[in-house]
């Protein structure tokens, strides 16, 4: 098999403290050429692809969880990942644009896992839009340089336009009306100055489709719309979910139940990122949620002229135990967390 980078020693305790991101991916074998030069071949590395080849997703394909850890050596498979070997190096090979038979344009990110000798051990396809089995997707372009920035966009924790943020004086101000220098109420550091505001307008599909909590779903005062990876902070008065800790963090996407918490696809969404001197827990629609935390995965999505003091946030705030996908169970989780935080 092809060599895909230098040999890496297997990490040990580095994975325990590395920032972790959970991705929903397909094994490359599930996305194969149905028509074209590479007939029957799985979606592979950039050098092996042929323009205009048409790919189809296997009828029995399912998304599986690939956990990424960002270490000093680069991306690696994290402990507890459903796919891959924990500690194995991961590489972002390229970002591909394909066109479906109905004219829709979709993007997928190709990822490569290597073995201790630097040879390809597994390949994965991260779709940024849902792929439909039996639909043809013709390869249009391959970009080797855009993959890190696209992954970073997905990883950014963001508030949607219209979200009310609690100011240091108690006022509720829409996120789009905030300005650098505004003083925001934080859970652990009192009033803190907002250093930078980012904004992205993205297609509200797949990995970028926003999550909306109905008013009251988690004791929030108003409807709250967030990016899927945004984490909410909950103080449990009683440990309703068996986390073993009173302070927990849960990603918005792990609360989706189809009723009080939904993921909405279609059109575009305006996302805003709020950056402080350090990672903070702030208040959005009356409930606690995190601010942007910059790790090496996030950095490619940010402007290069940010002060080094803002981008050198090597460790997130110790805000509580994160509930993973296996702990969160949709409908039950949101009900239990609301009950736990209410008393």
CSV table of C-alpha atoms in Angstrom, one decimal:
chain,number,residue,atom,x,y,z
A,1,UNK,CA,0.0,0.0,0.0
A,2,UNK,CA,1.1,3.6,-0.5
A,3,UNK,CA,3.2,5.4,2.0
A,4,UNK,CA,1.3,8.4,3.4
A,5,UNK,CA,3.7,10.3,5.6
A,6,UNK,CA,6.5,9.7,8.0
A,7,UNK,CA,6.6,7.0,10.6
A,8,UNK,CA,5.1,8.0,14.0
A,9,UNK,CA,5.6,6.4,17.4
A,10,UNK,CA,2.4,5.3,19.0
A,11,UNK,CA,1.3,7.9,21.6
A,12,UNK,CA,0.5,6.9,25.1
A,13,UNK,CA,-0.7,9.3,27.8
A,14,UNK,CA,-0.8,12.2,25.2
A,15,UNK,CA,-4.3,11.0,24.1
A,16,UNK,CA,-5.7,11.4,27.6
A,17,UNK,CA,-5.3,15.2,27.6
A,18,UNK,CA,-5.6,16.0,23.9
A,19,UNK,CA,-8.6,17.9,22.6
A,20,UNK,CA,-11.0,15.4,21.1
A,21,UNK,CA,-13.5,15.9,18.2
A,22,UNK,CA,-16.1,13.3,17.3
A,23,UNK,CA,-16.9,12.9,13.6
A,24,UNK,CA,-19.5,10.8,11.8
A,25,UNK,CA,-17.8,9.2,8.8
A,26,UNK,CA,-18.1,6.3,6.3
A,27,UNK,CA,-15.3,3.8,5.7
A,28,UNK,CA,-14.1,4.5,2.2
A,29,UNK,CA,-15.1,1.1,1.1
A,30,UNK,CA,-18.8,2.2,1.4
A,31,UNK,CA,-18.4,4.9,-1.3
A,32,UNK,CA,-17.3,3.3,-4.6
A,33,UNK,CA,-17.1,4.2,-8.2
A,34,UNK,CA,-20.2,3.0,-10.0
A,35,UNK,CA,-19.3,4.4,-13.4
A,36,UNK,CA,-16.0,5.6,-14.7
A,37,UNK,CA,-12.3,4.9,-15.0
A,38,UNK,CA,-11.8,3.5,-11.5
A,39,UNK,CA,-14.9,1.3,-11.6
A,40,UNK,CA,-15.4,-0.6,-8.3
A,41,UNK,CA,-12.7,1.3,-6.5
A,42,UNK,CA,-13.4,2.9,-3.1
A,43,UNK,CA,-13.0,6.7,-2.6
A,44,UNK,CA,-9.3,7.1,-2.1
A,45,UNK,CA,-6.4,9.5,-1.8
A,46,UNK,CA,-6.2,12.5,-4.2
A,47,UNK,CA,-3.5,11.0,-6.5
A,48,UNK,CA,-5.7,8.0,-7.2
A,49,UNK,CA,-8.9,9.9,-8.2
A,50,UNK,CA,-10.2,10.5,-11.7
A,51,UNK,CA,-12.4,13.5,-12.6
A,52,UNK,CA,-16.0,12.6,-13.7
A,53,UNK,CA,-15.9,9.2,-12.0
A,54,UNK,CA,-19.3,8.6,-10.5
A,55,UNK,CA,-19.5,7.3,-6.9
A,56,UNK,CA,-22.4,5.6,-5.1
A,57,UNK,CA,-22.9,5.0,-1.4
A,58,UNK,CA,-23.5,1.3,-0.5
A,59,UNK,CA,-27.2,0.6,0.4
A,60,UNK,CA,-26.1,-0.9,3.7
A,61,UNK,CA,-23.6,1.9,4.6
A,62,UNK,CA,-23.9,3.5,7.9
A,63,UNK,CA,-22.2,6.5,9.5
A,64,UNK,CA,-19.8,5.5,12.3
A,65,UNK,CA,-18.0,7.5,14.9
A,66,UNK,CA,-14.3,8.5,14.4
A,67,UNK,CA,-12.8,10.3,17.4
A,68,UNK,CA,-9.9,12.6,16.6
A,69,UNK,CA,-7.3,13.7,19.2
A,70,UNK,CA,-5.2,16.8,18.4
A,71,UNK,CA,-1.7,16.1,19.9
A,72,UNK,CA,1.7,17.9,19.4
A,73,UNK,CA,2.4,15.2,16.7
A,74,UNK,CA,-0.7,16.0,14.8
A,75,UNK,CA,-4.1,14.3,14.4
A,76,UNK,CA,-4.6,10.8,15.8
A,77,UNK,CA,-7.4,8.3,16.5
A,78,UNK,CA,-8.6,9.0,20.0
A,79,UNK,CA,-9.4,6.5,22.7
A,80,UNK,CA,-12.9,5.1,22.5
A,81,UNK,CA,-13.3,5.7,18.8
A,82,UNK,CA,-15.7,3.4,17.1
A,83,UNK,CA,-13.4,3.2,14.0
A,84,UNK,CA,-9.7,3.0,13.8
A,85,UNK,CA,-6.9,2.1,16.1
A,86,UNK,CA,-6.4,4.4,19.1
A,87,UNK,CA,-3.1,6.3,18.7
A,88,UNK,CA,-2.8,5.8,15.0
A,89,UNK,CA,-1.9,8.9,13.0
A,90,UNK,CA,-4.6,10.5,10.9
A,91,UNK,CA,-4.1,12.8,7.9
A,92,UNK,CA,-6.5,15.1,6.1
A,93,UNK,CA,-5.8,14.1,2.5
A,94,UNK,CA,-8.1,16.4,0.5
A,95,UNK,CA,-11.5,18.1,0.1
A,96,UNK,CA,-13.5,16.8,-2.8
A,97,UNK,CA,-16.5,18.4,-4.5
A,98,UNK,CA,-19.0,16.2,-6.2
A,99,UNK,CA,-22.3,16.7,-8.1
A,100,UNK,CA,-25.3,14.5,-7.5
A,101,UNK,CA,-27.5,13.4,-10.3
A,102,UNK,CA,-30.2,15.9,-9.2
A,103,UNK,CA,-27.7,18.8,-9.5
A,104,UNK,CA,-26.9,19.2,-5.8
A,105,UNK,CA,-23.2,20.0,-5.0
A,106,UNK,CA,-21.8,18.1,-2.1
A,107,UNK,CA,-18.4,18.1,-0.3
A,108,UNK,CA,-16.6,15.3,1.3
A,109,UNK,CA,-13.3,15.2,3.2
A,110,UNK,CA,-11.0,12.3,2.7
A,111,UNK,CA,-9.1,11.1,5.8
A,112,UNK,CA,-6.3,8.5,6.0
A,113,UNK,CA,-5.2,6.4,9.0
A,114,UNK,CA,-1.7,5.0,8.9
A,115,UNK,CA,0.0,2.1,10.6
A,116,UNK,CA,3.3,2.3,12.6
A,117,UNK,CA,5.3,2.0,9.3
A,118,UNK,CA,3.5,5.0,7.8
A,119,UNK,CA,1.5,2.9,5.4
A,120,UNK,CA,-2.2,3.4,4.8
A,121,UNK,CA,-4.2,1.3,7.2
A,122,UNK,CA,-7.7,2.7,6.6
A,123,UNK,CA,-9.4,5.5,4.7
A,124,UNK,CA,-12.6,7.4,5.7
A,125,UNK,CA,-15.0,9.7,4.0
A,126,UNK,CA,-16.4,12.6,6.0
A,127,UNK,CA,-19.5,14.0,4.2
A,128,UNK,CA,-20.5,17.7,4.9
A,129,UNK,CA,-23.9,17.0,3.3
A,130,UNK,CA,-25.9,13.8,3.6
A,131,UNK,CA,-25.2,11.2,1.0
A,132,UNK,CA,-28.1,9.1,-0.4
A,133,UNK,CA,-27.6,5.4,-1.2
A,134,UNK,CA,-28.2,4.7,-4.9
A,135,UNK,CA,-27.5,8.3,-6.0
A,136,UNK,CA,-24.6,9.0,-8.3
A,137,UNK,CA,-22.1,11.6,-7.3
A,138,UNK,CA,-19.7,12.7,-10.0
A,139,UNK,CA,-16.3,13.9,-9.0
A,140,UNK,CA,-15.8,17.6,-9.9
A,141,UNK,CA,-12.8,18.9,-8.1
A,142,UNK,CA,-10.1,17.9,-5.6
A,143,UNK,CA,-8.4,20.4,-3.3
A,144,UNK,CA,-5.5,19.2,-1.3
A,145,UNK,CA,-5.1,22.5,0.7
A,146,UNK,CA,-8.7,23.3,1.7
A,147,UNK,CA,-9.3,20.3,4.0
A,148,UNK,CA,-8.0,21.7,7.3
A,149,UNK,CA,-10.0,24.9,7.0
A,150,UNK,CA,-13.2,23.0,6.2
A,151,UNK,CA,-12.8,20.7,9.2
A,152,UNK,CA,-12.1,23.7,11.4
A,153,UNK,CA,-15.3,25.4,10.2
A,154,UNK,CA,-17.3,22.3,11.4
A,155,UNK,CA,-15.5,22.2,14.7
A,156,UNK,CA,-16.1,25.8,15.6
A,157,UNK,CA,-18.6,26.4,18.4
A,158,UNK,CA,-21.0,29.0,17.1
A,159,UNK,CA,-24.2,30.8,18.0
A,160,UNK,CA,-26.8,31.5,15.3
A,161,UNK,CA,-28.0,34.9,14.5
A,162,UNK,CA,-30.6,36.2,16.9
A,163,UNK,CA,-29.2,34.5,20.0
A,164,UNK,CA,-29.4,36.6,23.1
A,165,UNK,CA,-26.1,36.8,25.2
A,166,UNK,CA,-26.1,38.0,28.8
A,167,UNK,CA,-24.0,41.1,29.3
A,168,UNK,CA,-22.0,42.0,32.4
A,169,UNK,CA,-24.8,44.5,33.4
A,170,UNK,CA,-27.5,41.9,32.9
A,171,UNK,CA,-28.8,43.1,29.5
A,172,UNK,CA,-29.7,40.6,26.8
A,173,UNK,CA,-28.0,41.5,23.5
A,174,UNK,CA,-28.3,39.7,20.2
A,175,UNK,CA,-25.0,38.1,19.2
A,176,UNK,CA,-24.9,39.9,15.9
A,177,UNK,CA,-25.0,43.3,17.8
A,178,UNK,CA,-22.0,42.5,20.0
A,179,UNK,CA,-18.7,44.3,19.5
A,180,UNK,CA,-15.1,43.6,20.6
A,181,UNK,CA,-14.6,45.4,24.0
A,182,UNK,CA,-18.1,44.6,25.2
A,183,UNK,CA,-18.1,43.1,28.7
A,184,UNK,CA,-19.9,39.7,28.9
A,185,UNK,CA,-21.0,37.8,32.0
A,186,UNK,CA,-19.0,34.6,32.5
A,187,UNK,CA,-19.7,31.8,35.0
A,188,UNK,CA,-16.2,31.6,36.4
A,189,UNK,CA,-14.5,34.9,35.7
A,190,UNK,CA,-17.2,37.6,36.2
A,191,UNK,CA,-17.4,40.3,33.6
A,192,UNK,CA,-14.9,39.6,30.8
A,193,UNK,CA,-14.1,41.7,27.7
A,194,UNK,CA,-15.0,40.2,24.4
A,195,UNK,CA,-11.8,40.2,22.3
A,196,UNK,CA,-13.0,39.0,18.9
A,197,UNK,CA,-16.2,38.0,17.0
A,198,UNK,CA,-16.1,35.7,14.0
A,199,UNK,CA,-18.9,35.2,11.5
A,200,UNK,CA,-19.5,32.5,8.9
A,201,UNK,CA,-22.5,32.1,6.6
A,202,UNK,CA,-22.7,28.4,5.7
A,203,UNK,CA,-25.2,26.1,4.0
A,204,UNK,CA,-27.4,24.6,6.6
A,205,UNK,CA,-26.9,21.0,5.6
A,206,UNK,CA,-25.3,17.9,7.1
A,207,UNK,CA,-22.5,18.7,9.5
A,208,UNK,CA,-23.3,22.4,9.4
A,209,UNK,CA,-27.1,22.2,9.9
A,210,UNK,CA,-28.0,24.1,13.2
A,211,UNK,CA,-29.4,22.5,16.3
A,212,UNK,CA,-32.4,24.4,17.9
A,213,UNK,CA,-33.6,23.9,21.5
A,214,UNK,CA,-37.2,25.1,22.0
A,215,UNK,CA,-37.7,27.6,24.7
A,216,UNK,CA,-37.7,25.8,28.0
A,217,UNK,CA,-36.1,22.6,26.7
A,218,UNK,CA,-33.2,23.0,29.0
A,219,UNK,CA,-34.6,25.8,31.1
A,220,UNK,CA,-33.5,28.3,28.4
A,221,UNK,CA,-35.6,31.4,28.4
A,222,UNK,CA,-35.9,31.6,24.6
A,223,UNK,CA,-35.3,29.4,21.5
A,224,UNK,CA,-31.6,28.7,21.2
A,225,UNK,CA,-29.9,27.8,18.0
A,226,UNK,CA,-26.3,26.5,17.9
A,227,UNK,CA,-23.8,24.7,15.7
A,228,UNK,CA,-23.9,21.0,16.2
A,229,UNK,CA,-20.6,20.8,18.1
A,230,UNK,CA,-21.4,23.6,20.6
A,231,UNK,CA,-21.3,22.4,24.2
A,232,UNK,CA,-23.8,23.4,26.8
A,233,UNK,CA,-22.9,23.4,30.5
A,234,UNK,CA,-25.3,21.9,33.0
A,235,UNK,CA,-25.0,21.9,36.8
A,236,UNK,CA,-26.8,18.8,38.1
A,237,UNK,CA,-28.4,19.3,41.5
A,238,UNK,CA,-29.0,15.5,41.3
A,239,UNK,CA,-27.0,13.2,39.1
A,240,UNK,CA,-29.9,12.1,36.9
A,241,UNK,CA,-27.7,10.7,34.1
A,242,UNK,CA,-25.2,8.8,36.2
A,243,UNK,CA,-22.2,10.9,35.1
A,244,UNK,CA,-20.6,10.7,38.5
A,245,UNK,CA,-20.2,14.5,38.5
A,246,UNK,CA,-22.5,17.5,39.1
A,247,UNK,CA,-20.9,19.6,36.4
A,248,UNK,CA,-21.3,18.3,32.8
A,249,UNK,CA,-20.9,19.5,29.2
A,250,UNK,CA,-23.1,18.1,26.4
A,251,UNK,CA,-22.9,18.8,22.7
A,252,UNK,CA,-26.0,20.2,21.1
A,253,UNK,CA,-26.1,17.4,18.5
A,254,UNK,CA,-26.3,14.8,21.2
A,255,UNK,CA,-29.6,16.3,22.5
A,256,UNK,CA,-31.6,16.0,19.3
A,257,UNK,CA,-34.9,14.2,19.9
A,258,UNK,CA,-37.0,15.4,17.0
A,259,UNK,CA,-39.4,17.4,19.3
A,260,UNK,CA,-38.0,19.9,21.7
A,261,UNK,CA,-34.5,19.7,20.1
A,262,UNK,CA,-34.3,19.5,16.3
A,263,UNK,CA,-31.7,19.8,13.6
A,264,UNK,CA,-32.9,21.9,10.7
A,265,UNK,CA,-31.6,21.5,7.1
A,266,UNK,CA,-32.0,23.9,4.2
A,267,UNK,CA,-31.0,27.4,3.2
A,268,UNK,CA,-28.1,29.1,4.9
A,269,UNK,CA,-27.2,29.9,8.5
A,270,UNK,CA,-25.2,32.8,10.0
A,271,UNK,CA,-22.9,31.6,12.7
A,272,UNK,CA,-21.0,33.8,15.2
A,273,UNK,CA,-18.0,32.8,17.3
A,274,UNK,CA,-17.1,34.7,20.5
A,275,UNK,CA,-13.5,34.7,21.7
A,276,UNK,CA,-12.2,35.9,25.1
A,277,UNK,CA,-8.7,35.9,26.7
A,278,UNK,CA,-9.4,32.3,27.7
A,279,UNK,CA,-12.1,29.7,27.2
A,280,UNK,CA,-15.2,30.8,29.2
A,281,UNK,CA,-18.7,29.6,30.0
A,282,UNK,CA,-21.1,32.4,29.1
A,283,UNK,CA,-24.9,32.6,29.0
A,284,UNK,CA,-27.0,32.3,25.9
A,285,UNK,CA,-30.8,32.6,26.1
A,286,UNK,CA,-30.3,32.3,29.9
A,287,UNK,CA,-28.4,29.0,30.0
A,288,UNK,CA,-24.7,28.3,30.2
A,289,UNK,CA,-22.7,27.5,27.1
A,290,UNK,CA,-19.1,27.6,26.0
A,291,UNK,CA,-17.2,30.3,24.2
A,292,UNK,CA,-14.8,29.5,21.3
A,293,UNK,CA,-11.8,27.5,22.3
A,294,UNK,CA,-8.9,27.6,19.9
A,295,UNK,CA,-6.9,24.4,19.4
A,296,UNK,CA,-4.8,23.4,16.4
A,297,UNK,CA,-7.9,21.9,14.7
A,298,UNK,CA,-9.8,25.2,14.9
A,299,UNK,CA,-6.9,27.6,14.0
A,300,UNK,CA,-7.2,27.1,10.2
A,301,UNK,CA,-10.7,28.7,10.2
A,302,UNK,CA,-9.5,31.9,11.9
A,303,UNK,CA,-7.8,35.0,10.4
A,304,UNK,CA,-4.1,35.0,10.5
A,305,UNK,CA,-3.8,38.4,12.1
A,306,UNK,CA,-5.3,37.5,15.5
A,307,UNK,CA,-3.0,38.4,18.4
A,308,UNK,CA,-0.9,35.4,19.6
A,309,UNK,CA,-2.3,35.9,23.1
A,310,UNK,CA,-5.7,34.9,21.8
A,311,UNK,CA,-4.7,31.9,19.7
A,312,UNK,CA,-2.4,30.4,22.3
A,313,UNK,CA,-5.2,28.8,24.4
A,314,UNK,CA,-3.6,25.5,24.9
A,315,UNK,CA,-6.1,24.1,27.4
A,316,UNK,CA,-9.9,24.5,27.8
A,317,UNK,CA,-11.4,25.6,31.0
A,318,UNK,CA,-12.1,22.8,33.5
A,319,UNK,CA,-15.8,23.3,33.2
A,320,UNK,CA,-17.0,19.8,33.9
A,321,UNK,CA,-17.3,16.2,32.6
A,322,UNK,CA,-18.2,16.0,28.9
A,323,UNK,CA,-21.0,13.6,28.1
A,324,UNK,CA,-20.1,11.5,25.1
A,325,UNK,CA,-22.4,10.1,22.4
A,326,UNK,CA,-22.7,6.9,24.3
A,327,UNK,CA,-23.9,8.7,27.4
A,328,UNK,CA,-26.3,11.0,25.6
A,329,UNK,CA,-29.5,9.3,24.4
A,330,UNK,CA,-31.6,12.0,22.7
A,331,UNK,CA,-35.0,12.4,24.2
A,332,UNK,CA,-34.1,10.9,27.6
A,333,UNK,CA,-30.9,13.0,28.0
A,334,UNK,CA,-32.6,16.4,27.5
A,335,UNK,CA,-35.4,15.5,29.9
A,336,UNK,CA,-33.1,14.2,32.5
A,337,UNK,CA,-30.7,17.2,32.3
A,338,UNK,CA,-33.6,19.6,32.6
A,339,UNK,CA,-34.9,17.8,35.6
A,340,UNK,CA,-31.4,17.6,37.1
A,341,UNK,CA,-30.7,21.3,36.7
A,342,UNK,CA,-34.1,22.3,38.0
A,343,UNK,CA,-33.6,20.6,41.4
